[in-house]
Coordinates of C-alpha atoms and ligand atoms in Angstrom, one line a residue:
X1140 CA 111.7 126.6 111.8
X1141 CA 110.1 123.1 110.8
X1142 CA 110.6 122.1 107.6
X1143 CA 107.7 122.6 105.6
X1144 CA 105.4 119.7 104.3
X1145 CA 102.7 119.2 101.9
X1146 CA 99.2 119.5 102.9
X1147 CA 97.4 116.6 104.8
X1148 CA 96.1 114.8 101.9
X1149 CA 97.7 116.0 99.3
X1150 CA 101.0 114.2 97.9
X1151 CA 104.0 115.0 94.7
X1152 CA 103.9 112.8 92.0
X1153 CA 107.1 111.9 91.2
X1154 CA 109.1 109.2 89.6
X1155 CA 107.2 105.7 89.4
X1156 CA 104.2 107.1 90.9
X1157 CA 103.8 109.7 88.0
X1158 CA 104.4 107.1 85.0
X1159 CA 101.3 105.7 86.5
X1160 CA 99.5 108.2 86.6
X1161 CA 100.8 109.6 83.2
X1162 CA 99.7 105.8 81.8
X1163 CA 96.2 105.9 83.2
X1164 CA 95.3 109.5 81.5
X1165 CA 97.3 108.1 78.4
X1166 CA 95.3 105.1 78.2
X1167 CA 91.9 106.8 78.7
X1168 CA 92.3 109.4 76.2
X1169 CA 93.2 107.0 73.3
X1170 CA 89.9 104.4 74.3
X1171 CA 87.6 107.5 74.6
X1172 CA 89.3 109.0 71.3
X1173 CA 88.5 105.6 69.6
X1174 CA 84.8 106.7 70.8
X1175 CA 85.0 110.4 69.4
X1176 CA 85.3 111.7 72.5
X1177 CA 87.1 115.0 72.7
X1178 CA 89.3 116.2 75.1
X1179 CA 87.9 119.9 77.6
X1180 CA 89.5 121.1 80.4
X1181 CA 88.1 123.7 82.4
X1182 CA 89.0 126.2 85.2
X1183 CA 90.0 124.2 89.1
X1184 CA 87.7 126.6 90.7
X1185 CA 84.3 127.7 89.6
X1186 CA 81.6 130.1 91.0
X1187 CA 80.4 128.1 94.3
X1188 CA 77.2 128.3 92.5
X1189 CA 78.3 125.7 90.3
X1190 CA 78.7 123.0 92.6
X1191 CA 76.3 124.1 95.3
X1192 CA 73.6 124.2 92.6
X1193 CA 73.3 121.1 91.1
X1194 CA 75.5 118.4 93.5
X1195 CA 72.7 119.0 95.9
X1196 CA 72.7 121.0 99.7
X1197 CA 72.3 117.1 101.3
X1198 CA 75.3 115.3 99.3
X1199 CA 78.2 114.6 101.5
X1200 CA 80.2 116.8 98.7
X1201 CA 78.6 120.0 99.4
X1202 CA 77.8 120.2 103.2
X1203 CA 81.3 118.9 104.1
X1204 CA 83.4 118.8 101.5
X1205 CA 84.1 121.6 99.8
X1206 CA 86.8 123.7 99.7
X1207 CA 85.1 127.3 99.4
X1208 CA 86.6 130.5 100.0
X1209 CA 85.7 133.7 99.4
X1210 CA 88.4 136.1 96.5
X1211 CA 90.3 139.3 97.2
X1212 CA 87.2 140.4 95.1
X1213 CA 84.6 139.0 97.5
X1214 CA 83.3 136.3 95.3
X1215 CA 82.5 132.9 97.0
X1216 CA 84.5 130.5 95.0
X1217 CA 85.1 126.8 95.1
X1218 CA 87.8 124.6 93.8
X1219 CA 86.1 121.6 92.4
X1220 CA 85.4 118.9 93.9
X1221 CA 84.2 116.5 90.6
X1222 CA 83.9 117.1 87.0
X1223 CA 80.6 116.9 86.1
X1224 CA 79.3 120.4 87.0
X1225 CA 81.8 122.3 85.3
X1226 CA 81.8 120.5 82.2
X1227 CA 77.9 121.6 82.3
X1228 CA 78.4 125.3 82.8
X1229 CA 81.3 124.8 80.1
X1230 CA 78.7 123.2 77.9
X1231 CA 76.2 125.9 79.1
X1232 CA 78.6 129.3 79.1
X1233 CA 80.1 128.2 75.7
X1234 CA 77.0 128.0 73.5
X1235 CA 77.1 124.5 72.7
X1236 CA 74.0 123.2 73.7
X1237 CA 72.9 123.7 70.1
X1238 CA 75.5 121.3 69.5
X1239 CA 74.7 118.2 70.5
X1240 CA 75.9 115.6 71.4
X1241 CA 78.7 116.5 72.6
X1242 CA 81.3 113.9 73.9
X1243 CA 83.7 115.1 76.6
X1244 CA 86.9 113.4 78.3
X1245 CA 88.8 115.3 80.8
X1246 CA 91.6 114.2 83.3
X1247 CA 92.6 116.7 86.7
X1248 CA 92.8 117.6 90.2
X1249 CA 89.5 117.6 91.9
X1250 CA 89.5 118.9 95.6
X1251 CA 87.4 117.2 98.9
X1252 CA 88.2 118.1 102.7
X1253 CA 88.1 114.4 103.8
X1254 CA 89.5 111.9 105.8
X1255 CA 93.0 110.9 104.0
X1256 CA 93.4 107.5 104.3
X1257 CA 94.7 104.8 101.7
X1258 CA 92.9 105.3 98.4
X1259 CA 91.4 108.6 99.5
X1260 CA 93.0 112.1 99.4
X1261 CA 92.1 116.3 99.3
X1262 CA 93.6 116.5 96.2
X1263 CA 92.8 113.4 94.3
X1264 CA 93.0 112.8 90.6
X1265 CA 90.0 111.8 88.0
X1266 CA 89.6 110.8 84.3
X1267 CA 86.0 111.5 83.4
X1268 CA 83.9 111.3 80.3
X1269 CA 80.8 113.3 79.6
X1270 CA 78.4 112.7 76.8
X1271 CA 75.9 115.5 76.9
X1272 CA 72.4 115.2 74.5
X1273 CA 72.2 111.8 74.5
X1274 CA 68.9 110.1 75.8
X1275 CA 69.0 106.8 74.6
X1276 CA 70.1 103.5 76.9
X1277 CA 72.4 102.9 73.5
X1278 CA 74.4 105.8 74.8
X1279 CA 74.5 104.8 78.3
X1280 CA 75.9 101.7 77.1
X1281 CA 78.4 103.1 75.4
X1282 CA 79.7 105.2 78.0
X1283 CA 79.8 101.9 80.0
X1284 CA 81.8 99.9 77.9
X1285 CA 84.1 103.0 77.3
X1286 CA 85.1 102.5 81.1
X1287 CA 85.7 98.8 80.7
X1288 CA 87.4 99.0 77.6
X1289 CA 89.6 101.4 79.4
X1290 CA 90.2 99.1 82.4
X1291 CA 90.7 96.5 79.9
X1292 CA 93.5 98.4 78.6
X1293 CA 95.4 98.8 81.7
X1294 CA 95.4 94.8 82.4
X1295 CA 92.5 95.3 85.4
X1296 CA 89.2 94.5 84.1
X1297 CA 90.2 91.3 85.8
X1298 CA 90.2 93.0 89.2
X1299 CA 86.8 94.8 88.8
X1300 CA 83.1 94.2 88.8
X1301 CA 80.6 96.3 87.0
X1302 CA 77.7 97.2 89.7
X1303 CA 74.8 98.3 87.8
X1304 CA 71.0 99.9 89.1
X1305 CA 68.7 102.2 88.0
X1306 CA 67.6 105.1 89.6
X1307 CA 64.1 105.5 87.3
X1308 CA 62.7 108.8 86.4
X1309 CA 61.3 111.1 88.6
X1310 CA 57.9 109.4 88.7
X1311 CA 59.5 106.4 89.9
X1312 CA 62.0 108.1 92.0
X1313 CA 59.5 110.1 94.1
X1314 CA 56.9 107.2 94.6
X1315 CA 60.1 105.2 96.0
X1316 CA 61.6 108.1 98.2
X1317 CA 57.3 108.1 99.5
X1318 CA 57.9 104.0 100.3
X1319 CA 61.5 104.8 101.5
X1320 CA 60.8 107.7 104.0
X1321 CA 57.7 105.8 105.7
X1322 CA 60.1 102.8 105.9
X1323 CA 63.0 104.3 107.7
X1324 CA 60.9 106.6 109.7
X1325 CA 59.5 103.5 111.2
X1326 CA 63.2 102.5 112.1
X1327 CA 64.1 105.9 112.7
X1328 CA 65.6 104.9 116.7
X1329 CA 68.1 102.6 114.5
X1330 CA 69.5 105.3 112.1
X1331 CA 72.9 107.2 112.9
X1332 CA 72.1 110.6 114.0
X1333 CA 73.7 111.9 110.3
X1334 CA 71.1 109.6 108.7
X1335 CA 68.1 110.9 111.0
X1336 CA 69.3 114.3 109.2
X1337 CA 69.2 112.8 105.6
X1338 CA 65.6 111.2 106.4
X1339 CA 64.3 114.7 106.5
X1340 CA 66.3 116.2 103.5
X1341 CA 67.6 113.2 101.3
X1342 CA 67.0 110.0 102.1
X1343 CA 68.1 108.5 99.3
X1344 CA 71.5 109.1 100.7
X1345 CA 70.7 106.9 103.4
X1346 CA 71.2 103.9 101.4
X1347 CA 74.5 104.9 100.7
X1348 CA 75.5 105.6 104.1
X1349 CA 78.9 103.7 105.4
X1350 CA 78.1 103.5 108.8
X1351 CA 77.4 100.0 109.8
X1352 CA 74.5 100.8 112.2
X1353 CA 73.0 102.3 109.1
X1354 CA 73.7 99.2 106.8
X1355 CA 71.6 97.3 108.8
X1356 CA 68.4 98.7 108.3
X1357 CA 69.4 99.6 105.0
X1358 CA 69.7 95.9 104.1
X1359 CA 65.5 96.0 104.3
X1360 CA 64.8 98.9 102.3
X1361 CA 61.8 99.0 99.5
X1362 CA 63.8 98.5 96.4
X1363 CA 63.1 101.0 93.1
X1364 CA 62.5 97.6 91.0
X1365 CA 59.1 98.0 92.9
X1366 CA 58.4 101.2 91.6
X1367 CA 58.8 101.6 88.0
X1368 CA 57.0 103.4 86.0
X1369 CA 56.8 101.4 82.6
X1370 CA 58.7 103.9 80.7
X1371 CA 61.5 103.3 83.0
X1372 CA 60.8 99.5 83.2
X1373 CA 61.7 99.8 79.3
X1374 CA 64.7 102.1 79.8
X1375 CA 66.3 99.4 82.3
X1376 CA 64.9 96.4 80.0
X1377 CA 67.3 98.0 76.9
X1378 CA 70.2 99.2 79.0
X1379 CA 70.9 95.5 80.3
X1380 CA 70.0 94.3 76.8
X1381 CA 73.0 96.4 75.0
X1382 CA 75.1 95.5 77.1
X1383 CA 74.8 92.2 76.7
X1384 CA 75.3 92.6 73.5
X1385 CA 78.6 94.8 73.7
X1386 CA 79.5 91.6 75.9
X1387 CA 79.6 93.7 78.8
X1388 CA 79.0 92.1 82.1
X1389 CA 77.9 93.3 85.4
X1390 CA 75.6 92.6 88.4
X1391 CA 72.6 94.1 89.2
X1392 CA 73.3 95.9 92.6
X1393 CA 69.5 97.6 93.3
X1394 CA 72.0 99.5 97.0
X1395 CA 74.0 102.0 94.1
X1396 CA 72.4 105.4 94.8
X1397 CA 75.8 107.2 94.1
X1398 CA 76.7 110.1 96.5
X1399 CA 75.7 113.1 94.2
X1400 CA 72.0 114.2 94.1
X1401 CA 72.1 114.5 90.2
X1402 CA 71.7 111.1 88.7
X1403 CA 68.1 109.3 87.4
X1404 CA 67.9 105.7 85.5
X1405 CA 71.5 104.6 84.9
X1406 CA 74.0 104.1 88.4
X1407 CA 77.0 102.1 88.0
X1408 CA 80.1 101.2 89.6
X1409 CA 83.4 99.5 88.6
X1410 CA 84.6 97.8 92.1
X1411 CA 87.6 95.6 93.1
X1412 CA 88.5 94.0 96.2
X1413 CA 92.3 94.9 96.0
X1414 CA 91.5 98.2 97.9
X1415 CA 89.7 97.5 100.9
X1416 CA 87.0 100.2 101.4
X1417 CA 88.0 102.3 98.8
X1418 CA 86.9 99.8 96.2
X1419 CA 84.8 102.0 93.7
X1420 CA 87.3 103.0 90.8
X1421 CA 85.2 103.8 88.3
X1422 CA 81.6 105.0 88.5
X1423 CA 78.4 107.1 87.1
X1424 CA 75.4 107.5 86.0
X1425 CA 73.0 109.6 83.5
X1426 CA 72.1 112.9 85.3
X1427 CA 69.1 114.5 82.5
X1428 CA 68.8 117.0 85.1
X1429 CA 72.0 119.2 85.8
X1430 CA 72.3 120.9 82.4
X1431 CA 68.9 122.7 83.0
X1432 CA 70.3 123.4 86.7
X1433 CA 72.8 125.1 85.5
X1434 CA 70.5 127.8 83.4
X1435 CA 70.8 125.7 79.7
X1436 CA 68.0 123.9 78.2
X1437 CA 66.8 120.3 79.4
X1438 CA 69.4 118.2 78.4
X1439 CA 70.0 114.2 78.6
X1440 CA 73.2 113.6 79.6
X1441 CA 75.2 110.0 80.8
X1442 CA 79.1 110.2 82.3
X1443 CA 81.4 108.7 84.7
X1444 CA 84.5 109.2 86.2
X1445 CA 87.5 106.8 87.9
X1446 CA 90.0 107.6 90.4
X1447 CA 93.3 107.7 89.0
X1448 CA 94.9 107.2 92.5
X1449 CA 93.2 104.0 92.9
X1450 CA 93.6 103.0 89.0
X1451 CA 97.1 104.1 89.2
X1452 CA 97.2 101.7 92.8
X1453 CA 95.7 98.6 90.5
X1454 CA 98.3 98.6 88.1
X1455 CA 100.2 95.3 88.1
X1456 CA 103.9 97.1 87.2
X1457 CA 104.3 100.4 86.7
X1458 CA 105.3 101.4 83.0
X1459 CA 109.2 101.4 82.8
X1460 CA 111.4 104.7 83.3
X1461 CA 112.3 105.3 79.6
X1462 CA 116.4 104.6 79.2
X1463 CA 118.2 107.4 77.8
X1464 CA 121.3 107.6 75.5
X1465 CA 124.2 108.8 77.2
X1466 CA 126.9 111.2 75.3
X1467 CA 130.2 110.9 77.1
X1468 CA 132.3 113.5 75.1
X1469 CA 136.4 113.5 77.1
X1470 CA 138.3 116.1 77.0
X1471 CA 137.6 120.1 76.1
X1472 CA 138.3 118.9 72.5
X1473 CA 135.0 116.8 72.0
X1474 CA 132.7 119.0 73.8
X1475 CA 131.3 121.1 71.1
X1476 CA 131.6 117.6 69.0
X1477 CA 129.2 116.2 72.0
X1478 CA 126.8 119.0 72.0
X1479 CA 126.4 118.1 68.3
X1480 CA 126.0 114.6 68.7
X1481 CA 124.1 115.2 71.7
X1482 CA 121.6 117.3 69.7
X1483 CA 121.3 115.3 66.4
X1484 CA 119.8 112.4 68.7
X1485 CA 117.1 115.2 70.2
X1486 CA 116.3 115.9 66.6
X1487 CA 115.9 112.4 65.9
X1488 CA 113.3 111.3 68.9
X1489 CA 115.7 109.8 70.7
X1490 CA 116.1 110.8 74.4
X1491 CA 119.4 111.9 74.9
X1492 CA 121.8 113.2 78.3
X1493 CA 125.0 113.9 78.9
X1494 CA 126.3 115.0 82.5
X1495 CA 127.4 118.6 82.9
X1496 CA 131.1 117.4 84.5
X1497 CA 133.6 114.6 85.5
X1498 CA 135.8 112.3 84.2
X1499 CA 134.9 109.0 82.2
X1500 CA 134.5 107.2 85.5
X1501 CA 132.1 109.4 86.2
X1502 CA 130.0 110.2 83.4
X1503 CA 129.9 106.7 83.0
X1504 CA 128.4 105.7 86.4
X1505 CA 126.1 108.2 85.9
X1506 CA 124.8 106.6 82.5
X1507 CA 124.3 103.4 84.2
X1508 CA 122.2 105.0 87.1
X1509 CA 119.7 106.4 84.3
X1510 CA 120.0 102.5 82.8
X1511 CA 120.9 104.2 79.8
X1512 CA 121.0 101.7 76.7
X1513 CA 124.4 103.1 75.0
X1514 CA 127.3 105.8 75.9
X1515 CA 128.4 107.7 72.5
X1516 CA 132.1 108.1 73.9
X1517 CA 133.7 110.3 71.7
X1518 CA 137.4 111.6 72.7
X1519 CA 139.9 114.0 70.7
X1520 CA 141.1 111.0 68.4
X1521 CA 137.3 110.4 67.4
X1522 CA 136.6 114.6 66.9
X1523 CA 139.7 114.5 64.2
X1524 CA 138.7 111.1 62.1
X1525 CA 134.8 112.2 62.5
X1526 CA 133.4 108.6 64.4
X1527 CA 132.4 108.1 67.7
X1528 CA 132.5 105.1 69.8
X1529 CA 128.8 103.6 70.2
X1530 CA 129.2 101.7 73.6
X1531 CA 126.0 99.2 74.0
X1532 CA 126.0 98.9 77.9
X1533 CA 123.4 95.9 78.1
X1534 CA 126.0 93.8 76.0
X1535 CA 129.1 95.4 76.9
X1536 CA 130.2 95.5 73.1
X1537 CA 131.3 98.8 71.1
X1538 CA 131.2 99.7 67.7
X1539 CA 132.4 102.4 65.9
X1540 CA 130.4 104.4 63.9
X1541 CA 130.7 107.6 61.2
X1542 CA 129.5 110.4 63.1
X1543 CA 126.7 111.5 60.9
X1544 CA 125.3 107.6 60.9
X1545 CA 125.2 107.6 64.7
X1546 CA 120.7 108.1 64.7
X1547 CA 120.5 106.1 62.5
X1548 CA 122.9 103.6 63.5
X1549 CA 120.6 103.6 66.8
X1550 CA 117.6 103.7 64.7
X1551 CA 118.5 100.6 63.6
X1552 CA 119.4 98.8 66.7
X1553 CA 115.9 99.8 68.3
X1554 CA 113.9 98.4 64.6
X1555 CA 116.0 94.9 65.4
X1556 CA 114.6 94.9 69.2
Ligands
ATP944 P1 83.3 107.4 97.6 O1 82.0 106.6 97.8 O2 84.6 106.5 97.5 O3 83.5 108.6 98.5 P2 82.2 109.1 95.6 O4 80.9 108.5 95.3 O5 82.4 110.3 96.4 O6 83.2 107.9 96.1 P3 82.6 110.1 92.9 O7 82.3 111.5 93.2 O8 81.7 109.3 92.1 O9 83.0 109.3 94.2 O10 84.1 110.0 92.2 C1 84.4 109.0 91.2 C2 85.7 108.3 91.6 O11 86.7 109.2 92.0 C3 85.5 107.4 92.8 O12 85.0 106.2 92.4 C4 86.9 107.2 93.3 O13 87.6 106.3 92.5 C5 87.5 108.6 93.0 N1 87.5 109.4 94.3 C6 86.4 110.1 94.8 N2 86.8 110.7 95.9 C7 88.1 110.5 96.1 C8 89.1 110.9 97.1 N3 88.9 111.7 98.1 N4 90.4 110.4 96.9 C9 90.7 109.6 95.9 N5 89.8 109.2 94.9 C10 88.6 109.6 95.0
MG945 MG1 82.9 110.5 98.5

């Protein structure tokens, strides 16, 4: 029998590759804390209904993506592909829209039957940040510079650019899709077959369209800035405005549809070069729609969410493996003396091993393979005067110290670093 492998586009997080990861989701839940964000998490699958509802029946995500099946029970279920949705119905199915605003952070598995390639997977990784019952620009601001402070915090703000459009409202949104659908319909014979499909059920999701043949006519499409209404003129006016005055910047990129159906005014993405195609890390929009979609009342909402894959990818160094304290008790005298020892330094926050067998040689290659910072040797002689030997292996010097001072002993060694 072959040995067995993981899924295509799936992958173990292990080692270095999971500090990162660990550091991304720690990072992002202490910058949206300092927002009063509050951390959900939710179910991996949901009703279908949940997705197929409100992502839209055109978006790539729905009509390709999904992983759907049908239970033991014969319910059609689906494990999610984003966050948005079932932060909604959790907002929905919990009672809370009374209780707004509500400011959500999550972090998880999301699922997509794509292509794997670098910086793209079928189980991929997102933080995201929801804040629901908000309707003003100020929060959409907000929820911007949350992402950059973020990024900021993991050393890549450097590395990204902050796309920014607006979508308008629906008055503006529907006189554009008019303008839009006359103008590629003209060019129809140009479009990629898959985009002569969107024309007649989305073709907003032309513009968004990676196919080169379609970039090109793209590059000529009517632009929303030409369809306004002045409500959403204003909207757009005081969105750029607070950000500017957060000290935010960003370019005005009028191509960011964003591939879910959901989104009106605010559509932004973080982007770096350092990936190739897969550059968007970060990205969002306001979506005043999907609450309602999902059977609660009309409610304004504004979120995002990054790829912690391609965060994770942007990192300059990966946080260091933390160095443990080895205890190296010799000899069936010192063992339960070891144990002790071993435990005191648990009690004390201090991460603590010992190896299960061997002799000195041994123990002590092993403590040099976890880049431990000391060995606590302690032999028979050391059990009956009540020390241990406190061996500091990045110096190569040892100290001996009364066994109940040995935490704090360390304790003060780590206050001197
Ligand atoms: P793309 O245009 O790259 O397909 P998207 O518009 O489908 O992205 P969103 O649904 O907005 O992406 O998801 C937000 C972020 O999640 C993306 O910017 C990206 O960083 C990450 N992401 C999305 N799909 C994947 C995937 N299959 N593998 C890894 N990361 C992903
Ligand atoms: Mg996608």
């Amino acid at each position: 029998m072959s040995s067995l492998q993981p899924v295509r586009g799936t992958h173990d997080l292990i080692g270095e590759t999971q500090r990162r990861f660990a550091h991304v989701i720690e990072t992002a839940r202490r910058i949206t804390g300092l927002y009063g964000f509050d951390e959900w998490a939710t179910p991996i699958f949901e009703d279908t209904r949940v997705f197929k509802r409100t992502l839209g029946d055109t978006s790539d995500v729905v009509s390709k993506e999904m992983y759907t099946f049908e239970d033991r029970g014969g319910e059609s279920l689906t494990l999610r592909p984003e966050g948005t949705a079932s932060v909604c119905r959790a907002l929905v199915t919990n009672g809370l829209t009374q209780s707004l605003p509500q400011k959500v952070f999550y972090a998880g598995p999301m699922f997509r039957y794509e292509r794997p390639q670098k910086g793209r997977y079928r189980q991929f990784h997102q933080i995201g940040a929801e804040l629901l019952g908000a309707a003003e620009p100020l929060a959409d601001a907000e929820v911007i510079a949350m992402g950059r402070d973020i990024l900021q915090a993991l050393g890549i703000a450097r590395d990204t650019v902050l796309e920014l459009n607006t979508l308008g409202d629906l008055e503006s949104r529907t006189a554009w899709r008019a303008a839009l659908v006359t103008y590629f319909s003209e060019r129809r014979d140009e479009l990629s077959s898959e985009s002569q499909n969107r024309l007649e059920r989305n073709p907003l999701r032309i513009l968004d369209s990676k196919s080169p043949q379609d970039r090109a006519v793209v590059e000529d499409a009517p632009l929303i800035s030409g369809f306004l209404t002045p409500l959403a003129q204003t909207f757009w006016d005081d969105l750029r405005k607070t950000l500017d005055i957060l000290g935010v910047g960003f370019r005005e990129n009028p191509r960011i549809v964003r591939g879910l159906d959901y989104y009106s005014h605010t559509a932004f993405e973080f982007v770096t070069e350092r990936l190739g195609t897969q550059g968007t890390v970060l990205a969002g929009g306001r979506y005043d729609g999907l609450v309602s979609e999902m059977g609660g009342p009309q409610t304004p909402a504004i979120g995002w969410a990054g790829g912690i894959e391609r965060l994770s990818m942007l990192l300059e160094e990966a946080p260091a493996a933390p160095r443990p304290v080895m205890v190296v008790p010799m000899g069936e005298g010192a063992a339960a003396t070891g144990l002790t020892v071993l435990q005191a330094l648990r009690g004390a926050h201090i991460r603590a091993e010992t190896s299960y067998r061997g002799n000195l040689k041994r123990r002590m290659e092993r403590a040099n393979r976890l880049n431990a910072t000391h060995a606590i040797v302690i032999g028979e002689d050391e059990v009956a005067r009540g020390v241990v030997q406190v061996r500091d292996l990045d110096r190569g010097e040892q100290t001996e110290v009364a066994m109940d001072q040995v935490t704090s002993f360390l304790h003060g060694l780590s206050q001197d670093a």
